[in-house]
Amino acid sequence: MTTIALKDMKVAYDSNTTDSGIIIINTSDKMILDENNLSICFHTGNVESRDDYLDIYREHKDNWGSNFTYRKKLKNENYFNSMFLMVNYFLRIISILEFIPEANGDKRRLSYSNMVIPLNSTHALGSGRQFAYGVMDYGGSAEDGVKIAAIRDIYTGGKINVTDIVEFGKEKFNIDLLDFNKNSKLIL
């Protein structure tokens, strides 16, 4: 697992990754760049869940600006509540996709839900989210939240990375995420 925190339009995340459900590796490969769809995504959980996330995104990208829940048999059974935080610069939205194991015992049969959150949200995902929330609720930054999570959560650690999602959009896509004059499905 890992910890991802969002506050003040900055996303902080650690570099630990669970691979195949048991091995912890140090990687900075937590951010998925999708230039064709003008979006970036940060993930928690197993590395293998990225392929299913991308399949779900491609399947539902026309409806991505709304909340939805679906059930689907996925490629891998080791997801353990994998979550993704996606910033879509074209739609000017931030959404969270979560894989939830079903109670029937079939680990490969998961529900997944997409939740659109306001751009100015404070949000945390992953195994250390409760520590990150605590720090951010008391005035700390997203980076501070992940740093404390790395101290308290055994699955969070390594290098702490921070992405300013407004500056990233300007540099990579020439899009100002905060330019509200654009036609979009803006959610404040």
PDB file of C-alpha atoms in Angstrom:
ATOM      1  CA  MET A   1       0.000   0.000   0.000  1.00  0.00           C
ATOM      2  CA  THR A   2       1.132   3.590   0.274  1.00  0.00           C
ATOM      3  CA  THR A   3      -0.221   6.967   1.350  1.00  0.00           C
ATOM      4  CA  ILE A   4      -1.405   9.696  -1.000  1.00  0.00           C
ATOM      5  CA  ALA A   5      -2.501  13.083   0.342  1.00  0.00           C
ATOM      6  CA  LEU A   6      -4.158  16.001  -1.467  1.00  0.00           C
ATOM      7  CA  LYS A   7      -4.299  19.514  -0.037  1.00  0.00           C
ATOM      8  CA  ASP A   8      -3.982  23.003  -1.517  1.00  0.00           C
ATOM      9  CA  MET A   9      -3.796  21.536  -5.033  1.00  0.00           C
ATOM     10  CA  LYS A  10      -0.690  19.521  -4.164  1.00  0.00           C
ATOM     11  CA  VAL A  11      -0.496  15.734  -4.143  1.00  0.00           C
ATOM     12  CA  ALA A  12       2.088  14.111  -1.879  1.00  0.00           C
ATOM     13  CA  TYR A  13       2.889  10.411  -2.007  1.00  0.00           C
ATOM     14  CA  ASP A  14       5.555   8.077  -0.719  1.00  0.00           C
ATOM     15  CA  SER A  15       7.661   5.706  -2.795  1.00  0.00           C
ATOM     16  CA  ASN A  16       6.795   2.346  -1.172  1.00  0.00           C
ATOM     17  CA  THR A  17       4.791  -0.105  -3.271  1.00  0.00           C
ATOM     18  CA  THR A  18       3.280  -3.482  -2.494  1.00  0.00           C
ATOM     19  CA  ASP A  19       4.117  -5.874  -5.303  1.00  0.00           C
ATOM     20  CA  SER A  20       2.218  -9.196  -5.558  1.00  0.00           C
ATOM     21  CA  GLY A  21       0.749  -8.593  -2.141  1.00  0.00           C
ATOM     22  CA  ILE A  22       3.896  -9.275  -0.118  1.00  0.00           C
ATOM     23  CA  ILE A  23       7.022  -7.430  -1.251  1.00  0.00           C
ATOM     24  CA  ILE A  24       7.641  -3.790  -0.432  1.00  0.00           C
ATOM     25  CA  ILE A  25       9.784  -1.997  -3.009  1.00  0.00           C
ATOM     26  CA  ASN A  26      10.898   1.610  -3.230  1.00  0.00           C
ATOM     27  CA  THR A  27       9.731   3.290  -6.403  1.00  0.00           C
ATOM     28  CA  SER A  28       8.743   6.714  -7.623  1.00  0.00           C
ATOM     29  CA  ASP A  29       6.505   5.125 -10.278  1.00  0.00           C
ATOM     30  CA  LYS A  30       3.251   6.062  -8.520  1.00  0.00           C
ATOM     31  CA  MET A  31       2.135   8.607 -11.081  1.00  0.00           C
ATOM     32  CA  ILE A  32       0.572   7.441 -14.342  1.00  0.00           C
ATOM     33  CA  LEU A  33       0.590  10.052 -17.093  1.00  0.00           C
ATOM     34  CA  ASP A  34      -2.137   9.732 -19.730  1.00  0.00           C
ATOM     35  CA  GLU A  35      -1.307  12.390 -22.308  1.00  0.00           C
ATOM     36  CA  ASN A  36      -4.072  11.297 -24.704  1.00  0.00           C
ATOM     37  CA  ASN A  37      -6.744  11.998 -22.077  1.00  0.00           C
ATOM     38  CA  LEU A  38      -4.978  14.961 -20.429  1.00  0.00           C
ATOM     39  CA  SER A  39      -4.813  13.326 -17.023  1.00  0.00           C
ATOM     40  CA  ILE A  40      -2.495  12.071 -14.313  1.00  0.00           C
ATOM     41  CA  CYS A  41      -3.237   9.372 -11.779  1.00  0.00           C
ATOM     42  CA  PHE A  42      -1.679   8.405  -8.457  1.00  0.00           C
ATOM     43  CA  HIS A  43      -2.248   4.896  -7.116  1.00  0.00           C
ATOM     44  CA  THR A  44      -2.135   2.987  -3.851  1.00  0.00           C
ATOM     45  CA  GLY A  45      -2.221  -0.760  -3.508  1.00  0.00           C
ATOM     46  CA  ASN A  46      -0.709  -3.389  -5.736  1.00  0.00           C
ATOM     47  CA  VAL A  47       1.192  -2.557  -8.895  1.00  0.00           C
ATOM     48  CA  GLU A  48      -0.912  -5.090 -10.804  1.00  0.00           C
ATOM     49  CA  SER A  49      -4.081  -3.033 -10.286  1.00  0.00           C
ATOM     50  CA  ARG A  50      -2.843  -0.341 -12.702  1.00  0.00           C
ATOM     51  CA  ASP A  51      -3.839  -2.347 -15.787  1.00  0.00           C
ATOM     52  CA  ASP A  52      -7.389  -2.824 -14.539  1.00  0.00           C
ATOM     53  CA  TYR A  53      -7.587   0.854 -13.601  1.00  0.00           C
ATOM     54  CA  LEU A  54      -6.583   1.872 -17.106  1.00  0.00           C
ATOM     55  CA  ASP A  55      -9.122  -0.573 -18.603  1.00  0.00           C
ATOM     56  CA  ILE A  56     -11.894   0.858 -16.415  1.00  0.00           C
ATOM     57  CA  TYR A  57     -10.880   4.414 -17.262  1.00  0.00           C
ATOM     58  CA  ARG A  58     -10.936   3.690 -21.001  1.00  0.00           C
ATOM     59  CA  GLU A  59     -14.298   1.920 -20.675  1.00  0.00           C
ATOM     60  CA  HIS A  60     -15.950   4.763 -18.718  1.00  0.00           C
ATOM     61  CA  LYS A  61     -13.999   7.876 -19.727  1.00  0.00           C
ATOM     62  CA  ASP A  62     -17.047   9.498 -21.349  1.00  0.00           C
ATOM     63  CA  ASN A  63     -18.855   9.360 -17.979  1.00  0.00           C
ATOM     64  CA  TRP A  64     -15.829  10.069 -15.786  1.00  0.00           C
ATOM     65  CA  GLY A  65     -17.224  13.388 -14.542  1.00  0.00           C
ATOM     66  CA  SER A  66     -19.913  11.604 -12.537  1.00  0.00           C
ATOM     67  CA  ASN A  67     -19.996   9.171  -9.629  1.00  0.00           C
ATOM     68  CA  PHE A  68     -20.564   5.500 -10.485  1.00  0.00           C
ATOM     69  CA  THR A  69     -20.268   1.996  -9.031  1.00  0.00           C
ATOM     70  CA  TYR A  70     -19.865  -1.206 -11.056  1.00  0.00           C
ATOM     71  CA  ARG A  71     -18.985  -4.844 -10.508  1.00  0.00           C
ATOM     72  CA  LYS A  72     -16.474  -6.633 -12.692  1.00  0.00           C
ATOM     73  CA  LYS A  73     -14.211  -9.663 -12.681  1.00  0.00           C
ATOM     74  CA  LEU A  74     -10.689  -8.241 -12.713  1.00  0.00           C
ATOM     75  CA  LYS A  75      -7.373  -9.629 -13.911  1.00  0.00           C
ATOM     76  CA  ASN A  76      -5.683  -9.984 -10.529  1.00  0.00           C
ATOM     77  CA  GLU A  77      -6.883 -11.071  -7.085  1.00  0.00           C
ATOM     78  CA  ASN A  78      -4.339  -9.186  -4.967  1.00  0.00           C
ATOM     79  CA  TYR A  79      -5.934  -5.746  -4.905  1.00  0.00           C
ATOM     80  CA  PHE A  80      -6.832  -5.353  -1.224  1.00  0.00           C
ATOM     81  CA  ASN A  81      -8.687  -2.065  -1.677  1.00  0.00           C
ATOM     82  CA  SER A  82      -6.464  -0.493  -4.316  1.00  0.00           C
ATOM     83  CA  MET A  83      -7.281   3.183  -4.836  1.00  0.00           C
ATOM     84  CA  PHE A  84      -6.473   5.788  -7.460  1.00  0.00           C
ATOM     85  CA  LEU A  85      -6.601   9.567  -7.356  1.00  0.00           C
ATOM     86  CA  MET A  86      -7.007  10.948 -10.882  1.00  0.00           C
ATOM     87  CA  VAL A  87      -6.717  14.552 -12.031  1.00  0.00           C
ATOM     88  CA  ASN A  88      -8.389  15.118 -15.404  1.00  0.00           C
ATOM     89  CA  TYR A  89      -7.285  18.459 -16.850  1.00  0.00           C
ATOM     90  CA  PHE A  90      -9.766  18.400 -19.722  1.00  0.00           C
ATOM     91  CA  LEU A  91     -12.801  17.922 -17.436  1.00  0.00           C
ATOM     92  CA  ARG A  92     -11.152  19.917 -14.628  1.00  0.00           C
ATOM     93  CA  ILE A  93     -12.056  17.297 -12.034  1.00  0.00           C
ATOM     94  CA  ILE A  94     -10.378  15.160  -9.412  1.00  0.00           C
ATOM     95  CA  SER A  95     -11.815  11.704  -8.883  1.00  0.00           C
ATOM     96  CA  ILE A  96     -11.090   8.703  -6.723  1.00  0.00           C
ATOM     97  CA  LEU A  97     -11.494   5.143  -7.971  1.00  0.00           C
ATOM     98  CA  GLU A  98     -11.563   2.392  -5.361  1.00  0.00           C
ATOM     99  CA  PHE A  99     -11.510  -1.391  -5.846  1.00  0.00           C
ATOM    100  CA  ILE A 100     -13.476  -3.155  -3.087  1.00  0.00           C
ATOM    101  CA  PRO A 101     -13.293  -6.962  -2.625  1.00  0.00           C
ATOM    102  CA  GLU A 102     -16.736  -8.550  -2.545  1.00  0.00           C
ATOM    103  CA  ALA A 103     -17.871 -10.401   0.571  1.00  0.00           C
ATOM    104  CA  ASN A 104     -18.580 -13.670  -1.255  1.00  0.00           C
ATOM    105  CA  GLY A 105     -14.938 -14.729  -0.975  1.00  0.00           C
ATOM    106  CA  ASP A 106     -14.095 -14.444  -4.685  1.00  0.00           C
ATOM    107  CA  LYS A 107     -11.110 -12.093  -4.509  1.00  0.00           C
ATOM    108  CA  ARG A 108     -11.171 -11.529  -8.268  1.00  0.00           C
ATOM    109  CA  ARG A 109     -14.756 -10.322  -8.221  1.00  0.00           C
ATOM    110  CA  LEU A 110     -14.544  -6.725  -7.093  1.00  0.00           C
ATOM    111  CA  SER A 111     -16.780  -3.727  -7.009  1.00  0.00           C
ATOM    112  CA  TYR A 112     -15.273  -0.469  -8.083  1.00  0.00           C
ATOM    113  CA  SER A 113     -16.606   2.983  -7.578  1.00  0.00           C
ATOM    114  CA  ASN A 114     -15.623   6.383  -8.897  1.00  0.00           C
ATOM    115  CA  MET A 115     -16.223   9.456  -6.761  1.00  0.00           C
ATOM    116  CA  VAL A 116     -15.721  12.988  -8.074  1.00  0.00           C
ATOM    117  CA  ILE A 117     -14.371  15.364  -5.412  1.00  0.00           C
ATOM    118  CA  PRO A 118     -14.036  19.173  -5.409  1.00  0.00           C
ATOM    119  CA  LEU A 119     -10.797  20.635  -6.749  1.00  0.00           C
ATOM    120  CA  ASN A 120     -10.113  22.397  -3.444  1.00  0.00           C
ATOM    121  CA  SER A 121     -10.490  19.165  -1.426  1.00  0.00           C
ATOM    122  CA  THR A 122      -8.319  17.848   1.330  1.00  0.00           C
ATOM    123  CA  HIS A 123      -8.241  14.097   0.874  1.00  0.00           C
ATOM    124  CA  ALA A 124      -6.053  11.109   1.746  1.00  0.00           C
ATOM    125  CA  LEU A 125      -5.865   7.545   0.426  1.00  0.00           C
ATOM    126  CA  GLY A 126      -4.019   4.403   1.350  1.00  0.00           C
ATOM    127  CA  SER A 127      -2.846   2.604   4.438  1.00  0.00           C
ATOM    128  CA  GLY A 128      -1.585   5.742   6.216  1.00  0.00           C
ATOM    129  CA  ARG A 129      -4.545   7.962   5.350  1.00  0.00           C
ATOM    130  CA  GLN A 130      -5.735   8.404   8.945  1.00  0.00           C
ATOM    131  CA  PHE A 131      -2.347   9.858   9.936  1.00  0.00           C
ATOM    132  CA  ALA A 132      -2.256  12.144   6.897  1.00  0.00           C
ATOM    133  CA  TYR A 133      -5.796  13.375   7.612  1.00  0.00           C
ATOM    134  CA  GLY A 134      -4.866  14.147  11.216  1.00  0.00           C
ATOM    135  CA  VAL A 135      -1.869  16.237  10.203  1.00  0.00           C
ATOM    136  CA  MET A 136      -3.728  18.086   7.424  1.00  0.00           C
ATOM    137  CA  ASP A 137      -6.763  18.741   9.651  1.00  0.00           C
ATOM    138  CA  TYR A 138      -4.458  20.551  12.063  1.00  0.00           C
ATOM    139  CA  GLY A 139      -2.882  22.794   9.430  1.00  0.00           C
ATOM    140  CA  GLY A 140      -0.132  20.632   7.961  1.00  0.00           C
ATOM    141  CA  SER A 141       0.459  20.253   4.236  1.00  0.00           C
ATOM    142  CA  ALA A 142      -0.088  17.138   2.123  1.00  0.00           C
ATOM    143  CA  GLU A 143       3.655  16.507   2.317  1.00  0.00           C
ATOM    144  CA  ASP A 144       3.591  16.823   6.128  1.00  0.00           C
ATOM    145  CA  GLY A 145       0.728  14.322   6.210  1.00  0.00           C
ATOM    146  CA  VAL A 146       2.633  11.711   4.219  1.00  0.00           C
ATOM    147  CA  LYS A 147       5.800  12.283   6.285  1.00  0.00           C
ATOM    148  CA  ILE A 148       3.915  11.503   9.502  1.00  0.00           C
ATOM    149  CA  ALA A 149       2.180   8.551   7.842  1.00  0.00           C
ATOM    150  CA  ALA A 150       5.647   7.199   6.955  1.00  0.00           C
ATOM    151  CA  ILE A 151       6.556   7.277  10.654  1.00  0.00           C
ATOM    152  CA  ARG A 152       3.335   5.618  11.853  1.00  0.00           C
ATOM    153  CA  ASP A 153       2.373   3.243   9.011  1.00  0.00           C
ATOM    154  CA  ILE A 154       4.641   0.299   8.151  1.00  0.00           C
ATOM    155  CA  TYR A 155       3.476   0.311   4.507  1.00  0.00           C
ATOM    156  CA  THR A 156       4.323   3.984   3.910  1.00  0.00           C
ATOM    157  CA  GLY A 157       7.886   5.170   3.520  1.00  0.00           C
ATOM    158  CA  GLY A 158      10.817   5.927   1.284  1.00  0.00           C
ATOM    159  CA  LYS A 159      11.111   9.171  -0.624  1.00  0.00           C
ATOM    160  CA  ILE A 160       8.196  11.613  -0.300  1.00  0.00           C
ATOM    161  CA  ASN A 161       7.222  13.104  -3.665  1.00  0.00           C
ATOM    162  CA  VAL A 162       5.057  16.199  -4.164  1.00  0.00           C
ATOM    163  CA  THR A 163       3.292  17.236  -7.374  1.00  0.00           C
ATOM    164  CA  ASP A 164       1.691  20.658  -7.667  1.00  0.00           C
ATOM    165  CA  ILE A 165      -1.228  19.668  -9.887  1.00  0.00           C
ATOM    166  CA  VAL A 166      -1.878  23.240 -11.078  1.00  0.00           C
ATOM    167  CA  GLU A 167       1.742  23.790 -12.180  1.00  0.00           C
ATOM    168  CA  PHE A 168       1.944  20.279 -13.668  1.00  0.00           C
ATOM    169  CA  GLY A 169      -1.079  20.994 -15.881  1.00  0.00           C
ATOM    170  CA  LYS A 170       0.371  24.291 -17.066  1.00  0.00           C
ATOM    171  CA  GLU A 171       3.747  22.747 -17.888  1.00  0.00           C
ATOM    172  CA  LYS A 172       2.638  19.410 -19.370  1.00  0.00           C
ATOM    173  CA  PHE A 173      -0.704  20.212 -21.033  1.00  0.00           C
ATOM    174  CA  ASN A 174      -0.707  24.028 -21.217  1.00  0.00           C
ATOM    175  CA  ILE A 175      -3.954  23.940 -19.180  1.00  0.00           C
ATOM    176  CA  ASP A 176      -4.652  26.035 -16.104  1.00  0.00           C
ATOM    177  CA  LEU A 177      -6.711  23.796 -13.835  1.00  0.00           C
ATOM    178  CA  LEU A 178      -8.057  26.896 -12.087  1.00  0.00           C
ATOM    179  CA  ASP A 179      -9.176  28.736 -15.237  1.00  0.00           C
ATOM    180  CA  PHE A 180     -12.903  28.534 -14.596  1.00  0.00           C
ATOM    181  CA  ASN A 181     -13.823  30.347 -17.821  1.00  0.00           C
ATOM    182  CA  LYS A 182     -13.288  27.187 -19.848  1.00  0.00           C
ATOM    183  CA  ASN A 183     -16.246  25.005 -20.810  1.00  0.00           C
ATOM    184  CA  SER A 184     -16.011  22.010 -18.495  1.00  0.00           C
ATOM    185  CA  LYS A 185     -17.856  19.905 -15.963  1.00  0.00           C
ATOM    186  CA  LEU A 186     -16.328  21.955 -13.165  1.00  0.00           C
ATOM    187  CA  ILE A 187     -17.071  20.838  -9.615  1.00  0.00           C
ATOM    188  CA  LEU A 188     -16.064  23.249  -6.858  1.00  0.00           C
TER     189      LEU A 188
END
